[in-house]
Coordinates of C-alpha atoms and ligand atoms in Angstrom, one line a residue:
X1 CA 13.2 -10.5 -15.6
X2 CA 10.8 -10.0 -12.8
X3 CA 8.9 -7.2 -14.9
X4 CA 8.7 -10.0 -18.1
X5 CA 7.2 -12.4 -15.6
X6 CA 4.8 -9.7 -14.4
X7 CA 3.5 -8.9 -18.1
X8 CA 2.8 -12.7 -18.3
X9 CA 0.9 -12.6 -15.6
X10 CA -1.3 -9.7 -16.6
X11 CA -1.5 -11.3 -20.0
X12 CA -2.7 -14.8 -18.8
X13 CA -5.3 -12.7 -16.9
X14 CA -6.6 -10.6 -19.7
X15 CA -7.3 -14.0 -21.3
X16 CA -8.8 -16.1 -18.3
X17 CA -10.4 -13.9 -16.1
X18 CA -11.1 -11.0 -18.2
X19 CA -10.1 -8.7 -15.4
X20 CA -7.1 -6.5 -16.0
X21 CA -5.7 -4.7 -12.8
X22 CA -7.2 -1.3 -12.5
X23 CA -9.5 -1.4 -15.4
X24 CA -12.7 0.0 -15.4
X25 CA -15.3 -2.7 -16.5
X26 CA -18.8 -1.5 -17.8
X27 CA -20.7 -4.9 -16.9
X28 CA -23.6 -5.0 -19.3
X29 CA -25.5 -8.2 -16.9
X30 CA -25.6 -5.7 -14.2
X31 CA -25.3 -2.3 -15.5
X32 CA -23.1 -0.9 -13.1
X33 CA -19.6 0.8 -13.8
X34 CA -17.1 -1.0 -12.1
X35 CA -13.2 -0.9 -11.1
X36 CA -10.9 -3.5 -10.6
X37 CA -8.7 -4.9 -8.2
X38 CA -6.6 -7.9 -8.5
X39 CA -4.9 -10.1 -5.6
X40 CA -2.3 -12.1 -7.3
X41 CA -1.8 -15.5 -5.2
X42 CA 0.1 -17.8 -7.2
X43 CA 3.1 -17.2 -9.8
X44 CA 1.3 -19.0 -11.9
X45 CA -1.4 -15.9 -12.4
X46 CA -4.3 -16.9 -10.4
X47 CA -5.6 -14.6 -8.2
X48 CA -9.2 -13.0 -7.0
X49 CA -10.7 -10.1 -9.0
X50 CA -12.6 -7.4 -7.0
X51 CA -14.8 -5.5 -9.0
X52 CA -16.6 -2.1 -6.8
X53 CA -19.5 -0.3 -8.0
X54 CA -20.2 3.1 -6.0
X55 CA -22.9 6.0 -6.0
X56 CA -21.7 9.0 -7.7
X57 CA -22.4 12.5 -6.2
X58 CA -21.5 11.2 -2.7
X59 CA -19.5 13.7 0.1
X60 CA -17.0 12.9 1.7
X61 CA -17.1 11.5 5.3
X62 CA -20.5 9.8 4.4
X63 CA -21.5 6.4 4.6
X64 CA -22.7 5.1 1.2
X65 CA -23.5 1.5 -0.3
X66 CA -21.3 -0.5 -2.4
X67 CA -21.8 -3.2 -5.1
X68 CA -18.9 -6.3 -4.6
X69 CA -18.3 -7.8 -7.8
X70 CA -15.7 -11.3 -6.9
X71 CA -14.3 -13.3 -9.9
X72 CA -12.2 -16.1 -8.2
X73 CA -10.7 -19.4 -9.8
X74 CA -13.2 -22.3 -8.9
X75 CA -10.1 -23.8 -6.8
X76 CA -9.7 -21.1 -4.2
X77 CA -10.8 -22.4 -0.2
X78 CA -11.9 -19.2 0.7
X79 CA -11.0 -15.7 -0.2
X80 CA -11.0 -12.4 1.9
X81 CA -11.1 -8.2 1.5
X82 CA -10.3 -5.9 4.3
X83 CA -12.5 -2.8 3.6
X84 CA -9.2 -0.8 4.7
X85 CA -6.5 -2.5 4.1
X86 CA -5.5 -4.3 7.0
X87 CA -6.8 -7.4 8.8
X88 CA -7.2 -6.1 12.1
X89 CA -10.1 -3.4 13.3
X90 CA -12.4 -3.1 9.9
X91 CA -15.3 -4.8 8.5
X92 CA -13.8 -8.1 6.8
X93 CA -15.9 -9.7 3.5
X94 CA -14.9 -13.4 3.1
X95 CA -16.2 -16.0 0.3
X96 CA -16.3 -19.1 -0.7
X97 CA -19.0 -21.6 -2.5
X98 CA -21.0 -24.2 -1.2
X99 CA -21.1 -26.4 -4.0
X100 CA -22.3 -24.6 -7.0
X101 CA -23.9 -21.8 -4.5
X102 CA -21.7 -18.6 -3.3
X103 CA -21.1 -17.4 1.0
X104 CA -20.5 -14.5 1.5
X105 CA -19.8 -14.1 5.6
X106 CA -19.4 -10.5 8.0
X107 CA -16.5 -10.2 9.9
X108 CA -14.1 -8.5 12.3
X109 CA -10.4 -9.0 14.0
X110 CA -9.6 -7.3 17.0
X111 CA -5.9 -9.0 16.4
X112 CA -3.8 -10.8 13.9
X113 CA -6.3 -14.2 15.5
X114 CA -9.6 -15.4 13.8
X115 CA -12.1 -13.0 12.4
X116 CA -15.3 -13.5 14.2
X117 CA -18.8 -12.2 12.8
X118 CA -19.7 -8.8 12.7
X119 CA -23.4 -7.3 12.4
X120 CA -22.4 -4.2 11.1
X121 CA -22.6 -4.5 7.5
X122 CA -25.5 -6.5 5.6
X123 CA -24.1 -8.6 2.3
X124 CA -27.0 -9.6 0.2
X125 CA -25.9 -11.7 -3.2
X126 CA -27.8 -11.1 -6.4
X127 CA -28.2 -14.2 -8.9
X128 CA -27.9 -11.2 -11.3
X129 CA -24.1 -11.3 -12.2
X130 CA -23.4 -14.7 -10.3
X131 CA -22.3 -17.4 -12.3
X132 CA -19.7 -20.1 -13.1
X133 CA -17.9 -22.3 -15.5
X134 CA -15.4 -24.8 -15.3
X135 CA -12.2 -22.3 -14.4
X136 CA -14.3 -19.7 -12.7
X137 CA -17.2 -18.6 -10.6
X138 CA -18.2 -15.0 -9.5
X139 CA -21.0 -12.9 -7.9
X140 CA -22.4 -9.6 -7.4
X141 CA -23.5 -8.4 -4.0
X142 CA -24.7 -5.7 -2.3
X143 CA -23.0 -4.3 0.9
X144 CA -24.3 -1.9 3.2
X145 CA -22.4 -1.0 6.0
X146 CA -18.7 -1.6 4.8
X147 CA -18.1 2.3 3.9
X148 CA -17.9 3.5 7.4
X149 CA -17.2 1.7 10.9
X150 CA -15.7 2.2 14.4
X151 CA -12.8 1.8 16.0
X152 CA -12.7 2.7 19.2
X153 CA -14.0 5.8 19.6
X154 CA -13.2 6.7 16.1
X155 CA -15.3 6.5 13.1
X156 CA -13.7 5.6 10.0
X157 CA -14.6 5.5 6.0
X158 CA -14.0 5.2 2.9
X159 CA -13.5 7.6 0.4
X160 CA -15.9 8.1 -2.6
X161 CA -13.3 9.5 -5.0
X162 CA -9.2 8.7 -5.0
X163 CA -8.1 5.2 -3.8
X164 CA -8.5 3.5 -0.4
X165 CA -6.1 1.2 0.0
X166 CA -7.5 -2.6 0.6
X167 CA -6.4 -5.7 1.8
X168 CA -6.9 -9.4 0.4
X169 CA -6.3 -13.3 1.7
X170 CA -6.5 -16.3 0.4
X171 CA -7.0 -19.7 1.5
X172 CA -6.6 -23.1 -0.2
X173 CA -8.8 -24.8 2.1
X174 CA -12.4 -24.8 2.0
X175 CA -14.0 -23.7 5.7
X176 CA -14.7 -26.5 7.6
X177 CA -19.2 -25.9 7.2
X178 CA -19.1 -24.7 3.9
X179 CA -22.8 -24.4 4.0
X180 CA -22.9 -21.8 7.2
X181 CA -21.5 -18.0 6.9
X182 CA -20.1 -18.4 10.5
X183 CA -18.3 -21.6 9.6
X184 CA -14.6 -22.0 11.0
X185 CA -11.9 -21.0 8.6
X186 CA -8.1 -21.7 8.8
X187 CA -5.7 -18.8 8.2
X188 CA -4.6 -17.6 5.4
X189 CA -1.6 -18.6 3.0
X190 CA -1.2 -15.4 1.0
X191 CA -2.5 -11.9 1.8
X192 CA -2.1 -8.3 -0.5
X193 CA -2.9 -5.0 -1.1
X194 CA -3.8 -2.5 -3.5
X195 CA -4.9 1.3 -4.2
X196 CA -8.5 0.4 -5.0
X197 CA -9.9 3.2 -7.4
X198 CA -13.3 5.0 -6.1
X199 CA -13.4 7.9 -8.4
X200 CA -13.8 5.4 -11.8
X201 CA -16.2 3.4 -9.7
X202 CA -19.3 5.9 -9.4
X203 CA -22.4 5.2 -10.9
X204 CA -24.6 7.8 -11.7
X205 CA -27.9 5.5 -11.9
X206 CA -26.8 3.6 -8.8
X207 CA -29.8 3.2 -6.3
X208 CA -32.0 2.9 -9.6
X209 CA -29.4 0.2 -11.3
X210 CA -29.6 -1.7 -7.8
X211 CA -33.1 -2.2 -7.2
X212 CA -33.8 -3.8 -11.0
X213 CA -31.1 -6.7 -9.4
X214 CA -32.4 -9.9 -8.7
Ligands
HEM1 C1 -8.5 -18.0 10.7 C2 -8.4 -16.7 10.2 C3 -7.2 -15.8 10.3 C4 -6.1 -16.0 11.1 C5 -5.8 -17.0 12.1 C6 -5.2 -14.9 10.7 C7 -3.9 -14.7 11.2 C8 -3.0 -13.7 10.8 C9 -1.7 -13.5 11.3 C10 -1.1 -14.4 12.5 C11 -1.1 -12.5 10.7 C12 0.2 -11.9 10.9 C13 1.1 -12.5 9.9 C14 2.5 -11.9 9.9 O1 2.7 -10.8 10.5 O2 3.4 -12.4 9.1 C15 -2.1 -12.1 9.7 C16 -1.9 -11.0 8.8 C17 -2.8 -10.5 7.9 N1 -4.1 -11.0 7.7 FE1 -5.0 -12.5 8.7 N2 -5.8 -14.1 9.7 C18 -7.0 -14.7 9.5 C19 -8.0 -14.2 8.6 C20 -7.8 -13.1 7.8 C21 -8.9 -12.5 6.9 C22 -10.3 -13.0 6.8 C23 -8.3 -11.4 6.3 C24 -9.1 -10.5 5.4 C25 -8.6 -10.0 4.3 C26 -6.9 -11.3 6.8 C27 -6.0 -10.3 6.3 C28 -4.7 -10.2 6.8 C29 -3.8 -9.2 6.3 C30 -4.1 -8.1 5.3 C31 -2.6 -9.4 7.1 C32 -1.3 -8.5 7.0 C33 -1.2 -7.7 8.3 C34 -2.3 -6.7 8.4 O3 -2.7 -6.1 7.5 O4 -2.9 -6.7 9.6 N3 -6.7 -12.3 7.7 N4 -3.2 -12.8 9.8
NAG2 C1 -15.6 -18.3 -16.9 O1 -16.3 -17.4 -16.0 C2 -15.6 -16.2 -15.6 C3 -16.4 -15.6 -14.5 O2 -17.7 -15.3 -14.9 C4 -15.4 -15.4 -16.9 O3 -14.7 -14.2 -16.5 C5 -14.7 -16.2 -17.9 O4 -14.5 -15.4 -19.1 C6 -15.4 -17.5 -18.2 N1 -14.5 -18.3 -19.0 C7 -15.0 -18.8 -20.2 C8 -14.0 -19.6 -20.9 O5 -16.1 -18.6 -20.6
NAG3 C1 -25.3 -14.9 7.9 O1 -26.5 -14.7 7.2 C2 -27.6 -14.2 7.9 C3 -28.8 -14.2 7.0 O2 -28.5 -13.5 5.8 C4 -27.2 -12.8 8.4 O3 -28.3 -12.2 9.2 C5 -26.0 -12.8 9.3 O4 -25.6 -11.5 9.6 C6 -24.8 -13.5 8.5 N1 -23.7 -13.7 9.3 C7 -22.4 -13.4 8.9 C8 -21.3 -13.7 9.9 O5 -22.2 -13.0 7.8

């Protein structure tokens, strides 16, 4: 029964969103190679896609530069990913719109208490691949800084092939200064994870693909 329930929910997606779980999307606005996550929130099928675009060739244990692709329903308050797959102690990437305009806001959690931001890693959005309708809106950005990061003494990354497991939230309610990225948020109602495929993601063309984005 559960499994039937599932399979609707994957179908309603396929025909809203356009973003299957796991597939690989070749995006022809921005010409990247991407794969996809999905962070189901609601029975009902809505959810956030994640779409990551990533250099190919890189090693290991190296800090490299990441395209964000979000496709959210236009009735989300804000929505969340955890670089590594837990809220606390790694760089945090929240969203939401200001009117018809995407934020995109740096931050970091020492604890399970508000995120507060984090210079570490640089977002810039492109008005290539950023758009919306009536049921939608996404956007493509740029993030440098979100492969690697310490805790502690510790420096940490993400792997360029495989899956690195990442986190999402979501939140109903719109931050309280929609137009600032350090506005106040409330916490969230659902959170998730998935296996985020790198290894699908890589771009040959990457750093050449990225500077033709607006
Ligand atoms: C006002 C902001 C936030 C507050 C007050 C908050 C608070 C909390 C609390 C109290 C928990 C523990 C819940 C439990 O154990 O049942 C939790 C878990 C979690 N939160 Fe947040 N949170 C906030 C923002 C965020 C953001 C921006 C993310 C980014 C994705 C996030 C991701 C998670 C995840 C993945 C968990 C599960 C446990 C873990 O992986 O650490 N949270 N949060
Ligand atoms: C609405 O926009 C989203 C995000 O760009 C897109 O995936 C979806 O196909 C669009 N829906 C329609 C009906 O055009
Ligand atoms: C907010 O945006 C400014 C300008 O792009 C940037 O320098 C700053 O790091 C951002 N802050 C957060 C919390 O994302």
């Amino acid at each position: 029964m559960l499994w039937t329930l599932w399979f609707g929910f994957v179908a309603a997606l396929l025909g809203t969103a356009g973003a299957a779980d796991g597939a690989v999307y070749q995006d022809p606005e921005t010409g990247l190679t991407y794969t996809t996550g999905f962070g189901l929130y609601k029975s009902s099928g809505d959810g956030i896609a994640v779409r990551i675009a990533i250099p190919s060739g890189v090693e290991s244990y190296t800090p490299f530069d990441i395209v964000i692709q979000i496709i959210a329903p236009v009735t989300i308050g804000w929505g969340a990913l955890a670089w590594s797959g837990s809220m606390v102690k790694n760089p945090l990437f929240l969203f939401w719109r200001n009117g018809q305009n995407p934020v995109v806001s740096s931050r970091w959690a020492n604890g399970h208490t508000t995120p507060t931001p984090y210079s570490g890693v640089s977002y810039t959005v492109f008005k290539t691949g950023t758009r919306s309708n009536s049921t939608h809106w996404q956007f493509t950005a740029l993030c440098k800084g979100c492969s690697s990061w310490t805790d502690g003494s510790t420096t940490r990354y993400l792997q360029p092939r495989g899956g690195n497991r990442v986190a999402f939230a979501y939140s109903p309610n719109k931050p309280s200064s929609p137009a600032s990225n350090t506005s106040a948020i409330t916490v969230h109602e659902v959170h998730g994870y998935w296996s985020h495929d790198f290894t699908s993601a890589a771009n040959t063309n990457f750093e050449n693909t990225v500077a033709r984005l607006q």
